[in-house]
Short mmCIF file of N, CA and C in Angstrom, two decimals:
data_model
loop_
_atom_site.label_atom_id
_atom_site.label_comp_id
_atom_site.label_asym_id
_atom_site.label_seq_id
_atom_site.Cartn_x
_atom_site.Cartn_y
_atom_site.Cartn_z
N UNK C 1371 -22.47 27.96 -26.07
CA UNK C 1371 -21.62 27.32 -25.20
C UNK C 1371 -21.71 26.05 -25.71
N UNK C 1372 -20.42 25.18 -25.98
CA UNK C 1372 -20.45 23.77 -26.22
C UNK C 1372 -20.72 22.96 -24.95
N UNK C 1373 -20.98 21.86 -25.23
CA UNK C 1373 -21.41 20.96 -24.06
C UNK C 1373 -20.64 19.80 -24.65
N UNK C 1374 -19.67 19.62 -23.61
CA UNK C 1374 -18.55 18.18 -23.81
C UNK C 1374 -19.61 17.30 -23.06
N UNK C 1375 -19.57 15.73 -24.07
CA UNK C 1375 -20.17 14.59 -23.60
C UNK C 1375 -18.80 13.85 -22.89
N UNK C 1376 -19.18 13.06 -21.94
CA UNK C 1376 -17.89 12.26 -21.30
C UNK C 1376 -18.69 10.62 -21.51
N UNK C 1377 -17.96 9.90 -21.56
CA UNK C 1377 -18.35 8.35 -21.43
C UNK C 1377 -17.77 7.70 -20.20
N UNK C 1378 -18.31 7.29 -19.19
CA UNK C 1378 -17.46 6.50 -18.04
C UNK C 1378 -17.06 5.21 -18.44
N UNK C 1379 -15.74 4.97 -18.47
CA UNK C 1379 -15.22 3.97 -18.76
C UNK C 1379 -15.42 2.81 -17.61
N UNK C 1380 -15.00 3.18 -16.38
CA UNK C 1380 -15.31 1.95 -15.55
C UNK C 1380 -15.29 2.89 -13.96
N UNK C 1381 -16.21 2.43 -13.03
CA UNK C 1381 -15.92 3.08 -11.61
C UNK C 1381 -15.37 1.97 -10.82
N UNK C 1382 -14.16 2.63 -9.83
CA UNK C 1382 -13.69 1.93 -9.25
C UNK C 1382 -13.62 2.53 -7.62
N UNK C 1383 -13.91 2.00 -6.32
CA UNK C 1383 -13.81 2.15 -5.07
C UNK C 1383 -12.64 2.50 -4.56
N UNK C 1384 -12.23 3.61 -4.48
CA UNK C 1384 -10.73 3.84 -3.97
C UNK C 1384 -11.03 3.17 -2.39
N UNK C 1385 -9.95 2.68 -1.73
CA UNK C 1385 -9.55 1.84 -0.77
C UNK C 1385 -9.85 2.99 0.51
N UNK C 1386 -10.35 2.95 1.66
CA UNK C 1386 -10.63 3.73 2.74
C UNK C 1386 -9.39 3.67 3.26
N UNK C 1387 -8.36 4.56 3.35
CA UNK C 1387 -7.01 4.54 3.77
C UNK C 1387 -6.82 5.91 4.87
N UNK C 1388 -6.81 5.65 6.05
CA UNK C 1388 -7.11 6.78 7.29
C UNK C 1388 -8.19 7.83 6.83
N UNK C 1389 -7.89 9.01 6.91
CA UNK C 1389 -9.00 10.22 6.62
C UNK C 1389 -8.51 10.57 5.46
N UNK C 1390 -8.94 10.25 4.35
CA UNK C 1390 -8.40 10.83 3.18
C UNK C 1390 -8.78 12.08 2.73
N UNK C 1391 -7.85 13.02 2.26
CA UNK C 1391 -8.18 14.36 2.09
C UNK C 1391 -8.82 14.32 0.41
N UNK C 1392 -8.84 15.17 0.09
CA UNK C 1392 -9.52 15.30 -1.33
C UNK C 1392 -8.23 14.96 -2.34
N UNK C 1393 -8.25 14.45 -3.26
CA UNK C 1393 -7.41 13.78 -4.37
C UNK C 1393 -6.97 14.85 -5.00
N UNK C 1394 -5.96 15.13 -5.55
CA UNK C 1394 -5.46 16.07 -6.26
C UNK C 1394 -5.25 15.81 -7.84
N UNK C 1395 -4.62 14.58 -8.32
CA UNK C 1395 -4.27 14.25 -9.45
C UNK C 1395 -4.35 12.66 -9.31
N UNK C 1396 -5.20 12.42 -10.56
CA UNK C 1396 -5.52 10.99 -10.65
C UNK C 1396 -4.84 10.68 -12.25
N UNK C 1397 -4.04 9.59 -12.28
CA UNK C 1397 -3.40 8.77 -13.73
C UNK C 1397 -3.84 7.42 -13.69
N UNK C 1398 -3.93 6.83 -14.83
CA UNK C 1398 -4.03 5.38 -15.06
C UNK C 1398 -2.70 5.00 -15.97
N UNK C 1399 -2.56 3.98 -15.81
CA UNK C 1399 -1.35 3.38 -16.75
C UNK C 1399 -2.01 2.44 -17.62
N UNK C 1400 -1.37 1.92 -18.41
CA UNK C 1400 -1.70 0.66 -19.63
C UNK C 1400 -2.50 -0.40 -19.22
N UNK C 1401 -1.90 -0.68 -17.60
CA UNK C 1401 -2.16 -2.12 -17.32
C UNK C 1401 -3.75 -1.58 -16.36
N UNK C 1402 -4.11 -0.50 -16.46
CA UNK C 1402 -5.22 -0.37 -15.44
C UNK C 1402 -5.11 -0.07 -13.90
N UNK C 1403 -4.02 0.08 -13.79
CA UNK C 1403 -3.85 0.54 -12.20
C UNK C 1403 -4.04 1.86 -12.24
N UNK C 1404 -4.55 2.42 -10.98
CA UNK C 1404 -4.70 3.95 -10.74
C UNK C 1404 -3.79 4.55 -9.89
N UNK C 1405 -3.03 5.83 -9.87
CA UNK C 1405 -2.31 6.31 -9.39
C UNK C 1405 -3.19 7.75 -8.70
N UNK C 1406 -2.92 7.93 -7.31
CA UNK C 1406 -3.32 9.39 -7.09
C UNK C 1406 -2.39 9.86 -6.00
N UNK C 1407 -2.57 11.38 -5.90
CA UNK C 1407 -1.96 11.93 -4.67
C UNK C 1407 -2.99 12.26 -3.79
N UNK C 1408 -2.91 12.38 -2.34
CA UNK C 1408 -3.69 13.10 -1.19
C UNK C 1408 -2.61 14.26 -0.71
N UNK C 1409 -2.72 15.08 -1.11
CA UNK C 1409 -1.81 16.27 -0.39
C UNK C 1409 -2.01 16.52 1.27
N UNK C 1410 -3.26 16.32 1.62
CA UNK C 1410 -3.65 16.37 2.94
C UNK C 1410 -2.72 15.61 3.70
N UNK C 1411 -2.49 14.25 3.39
CA UNK C 1411 -2.18 12.90 4.01
C UNK C 1411 -0.65 13.04 3.86
N UNK C 1412 -0.18 13.67 2.46
CA UNK C 1412 1.27 13.84 2.19
C UNK C 1412 1.38 12.25 1.54
N UNK C 1413 0.26 11.93 0.93
CA UNK C 1413 0.53 10.32 0.39
C UNK C 1413 0.60 10.35 -0.93
N UNK C 1414 0.84 9.33 -1.67
CA UNK C 1414 0.67 8.97 -3.06
C UNK C 1414 0.30 7.51 -3.06
N UNK C 1415 -0.49 6.94 -3.70
CA UNK C 1415 -1.04 5.47 -3.61
C UNK C 1415 -1.36 4.96 -5.05
N UNK C 1416 -0.96 3.70 -4.90
CA UNK C 1416 -1.41 2.95 -5.94
C UNK C 1416 -2.28 1.99 -5.99
N UNK C 1417 -3.49 1.78 -6.79
CA UNK C 1417 -4.29 1.14 -6.84
C UNK C 1417 -4.38 0.07 -8.05
N UNK C 1418 -4.60 -1.27 -7.55
CA UNK C 1418 -4.59 -2.13 -8.93
C UNK C 1418 -5.86 -1.82 -9.54
N UNK C 1419 -6.11 -2.48 -10.88
CA UNK C 1419 -7.43 -2.41 -11.72
C UNK C 1419 -8.39 -3.28 -10.98
N UNK C 1420 -8.36 -4.08 -10.00
CA UNK C 1420 -9.53 -4.79 -9.15
C UNK C 1420 -9.62 -3.91 -7.87
N UNK C 1421 -8.91 -3.05 -7.74
CA UNK C 1421 -9.50 -1.92 -6.58
C UNK C 1421 -8.77 -2.03 -5.47
N UNK C 1422 -7.88 -3.40 -5.27
CA UNK C 1422 -6.96 -3.25 -3.98
C UNK C 1422 -5.78 -2.19 -3.89
N UNK C 1423 -5.36 -1.88 -3.14
CA UNK C 1423 -4.29 -0.95 -2.91
C UNK C 1423 -2.74 -1.88 -3.17
N UNK C 1424 -2.13 -1.27 -4.22
CA UNK C 1424 -0.77 -1.93 -4.65
C UNK C 1424 0.36 -1.68 -3.50
N UNK C 1425 0.29 -0.07 -3.41
CA UNK C 1425 1.14 0.30 -2.53
C UNK C 1425 0.67 1.93 -1.98
N UNK C 1426 1.43 2.04 -0.86
CA UNK C 1426 1.07 3.45 -0.78
C UNK C 1426 2.47 4.30 -0.11
N UNK C 1427 2.52 5.31 -0.46
CA UNK C 1427 3.81 6.20 0.13
C UNK C 1427 3.43 7.30 0.88
N UNK C 1428 3.67 7.28 2.21
CA UNK C 1428 3.17 8.21 3.27
C UNK C 1428 4.00 8.53 4.05
N UNK C 1429 4.92 9.26 4.00
CA UNK C 1429 6.28 9.77 4.76
C UNK C 1429 6.28 11.15 4.75
N UNK C 1430 5.54 11.83 5.83
CA UNK C 1430 5.54 13.50 5.88
C UNK C 1430 6.85 13.84 6.05
N UNK C 1431 7.48 14.54 5.44
CA UNK C 1431 8.89 15.31 5.86
C UNK C 1431 9.30 16.01 4.47
N UNK C 1432 10.57 16.60 4.60
CA UNK C 1432 11.22 17.34 3.58
C UNK C 1432 12.34 16.54 3.46
N UNK C 1433 12.80 15.34 3.61
CA UNK C 1433 14.03 14.62 3.48
C UNK C 1433 13.90 13.76 2.24
N UNK C 1434 14.75 13.41 1.74
CA UNK C 1434 14.71 12.27 0.71
C UNK C 1434 13.86 11.24 0.86
N UNK C 1435 13.14 11.25 -0.01
CA UNK C 1435 11.99 9.94 -0.06
C UNK C 1435 10.63 10.33 0.84
N UNK C 1436 10.52 11.60 1.29
CA UNK C 1436 9.49 11.98 2.02
C UNK C 1436 8.67 12.83 0.99
N UNK C 1437 7.29 13.15 1.63
CA UNK C 1437 6.52 13.79 0.71
C UNK C 1437 5.98 14.80 2.02
N UNK C 1438 5.61 16.34 1.00
CA UNK C 1438 5.16 17.26 1.77
C UNK C 1438 3.93 17.82 0.98
N UNK C 1439 2.80 17.52 0.96
CA UNK C 1439 1.93 18.23 0.04
C UNK C 1439 2.05 17.94 -1.20
N UNK C 1440 2.02 16.50 -1.62
CA UNK C 1440 2.31 16.18 -3.20
C UNK C 1440 0.88 16.19 -3.78
N UNK C 1441 1.20 16.97 -4.93
CA UNK C 1441 0.21 17.59 -6.01
C UNK C 1441 0.35 16.69 -7.36
N UNK C 1442 1.08 17.27 -8.19
CA UNK C 1442 1.07 16.50 -9.76
C UNK C 1442 1.91 15.28 -9.84
N UNK C 1443 1.50 14.57 -10.52
CA UNK C 1443 2.15 13.16 -10.63
C UNK C 1443 2.35 13.03 -12.19
N UNK C 1444 3.51 12.18 -12.79
CA UNK C 1444 3.15 11.87 -14.12
C UNK C 1444 4.08 10.71 -14.67
N UNK C 1445 3.89 9.94 -15.48
CA UNK C 1445 4.69 9.10 -15.97
C UNK C 1445 5.81 9.78 -16.70
N UNK C 1446 6.78 8.83 -16.96
CA UNK C 1446 7.93 9.14 -17.55
C UNK C 1446 8.79 8.33 -17.83
N UNK C 1447 10.10 8.45 -18.45
CA UNK C 1447 11.00 7.21 -18.74
C UNK C 1447 12.43 7.78 -18.34
N UNK C 1448 13.46 6.91 -17.26
CA UNK C 1448 14.82 6.95 -17.00
C UNK C 1448 15.50 6.18 -17.87
N UNK C 1449 16.67 6.47 -18.19
CA UNK C 1449 17.84 5.39 -18.57
C UNK C 1449 18.55 4.91 -17.78
N UNK C 1450 18.66 3.79 -17.99
CA UNK C 1450 19.58 3.10 -16.91
C UNK C 1450 20.25 1.88 -17.27
N UNK C 1451 21.02 1.62 -17.78
CA UNK C 1451 22.23 0.71 -18.12
C UNK C 1451 21.86 0.38 -19.72
N UNK C 1452 21.86 1.68 -20.53
CA UNK C 1452 21.23 1.72 -22.16
C UNK C 1452 20.03 1.09 -22.49
N UNK C 1453 18.95 1.08 -21.43
CA UNK C 1453 17.64 0.92 -21.46
C UNK C 1453 16.72 1.73 -20.52
N UNK C 1454 15.56 1.88 -20.93
CA UNK C 1454 14.54 2.72 -20.53
C UNK C 1454 13.71 2.28 -19.39
N UNK C 1455 13.55 2.59 -18.05
CA UNK C 1455 12.68 2.27 -17.40
C UNK C 1455 11.45 3.31 -16.94
N UNK C 1456 10.26 2.64 -17.01
CA UNK C 1456 8.95 3.54 -16.71
C UNK C 1456 9.19 4.28 -15.39
N UNK C 1457 8.80 5.04 -15.23
CA UNK C 1457 8.95 5.87 -13.85
C UNK C 1457 7.77 6.86 -13.65
N UNK C 1458 7.51 7.19 -12.32
CA UNK C 1458 6.49 8.10 -11.89
C UNK C 1458 7.24 9.00 -11.00
N UNK C 1459 6.79 10.41 -11.67
CA UNK C 1459 7.23 11.23 -11.10
C UNK C 1459 6.23 12.46 -10.43
N UNK C 1460 6.95 12.55 -9.40
CA UNK C 1460 5.97 13.45 -8.21
C UNK C 1460 6.13 14.73 -8.19
N UNK C 1461 5.41 15.80 -8.03
CA UNK C 1461 5.71 17.03 -7.96
C UNK C 1461 4.87 17.25 -6.67
N UNK C 1462 6.16 18.11 -5.67
CA UNK C 1462 6.09 18.04 -4.49
C UNK C 1462 6.36 19.29 -3.61
N UNK C 1463 5.46 19.88 -2.56
CA UNK C 1463 6.02 21.22 -2.24
C UNK C 1463 7.25 21.39 -1.38
#
């Protein structure tokens, strides 16, 4: 069996926001910001490279802009006025 070696790049304490559930997907962007989903709280959170919360989306429901058990997230591009904007896509149930 092959053993994988991993190097810890950095440690970051995630801010305690309510009773956080287990984190599902964790991403980082080129600026060092961290994005993660908390399906139990139906939340999506962005944390700056300094460990401070940049924003948190926590609106449980099935309507537009609401989340219900978000799991996967990923970066992408959308075209707007002949240019591309970076976006964050969310896989929600």
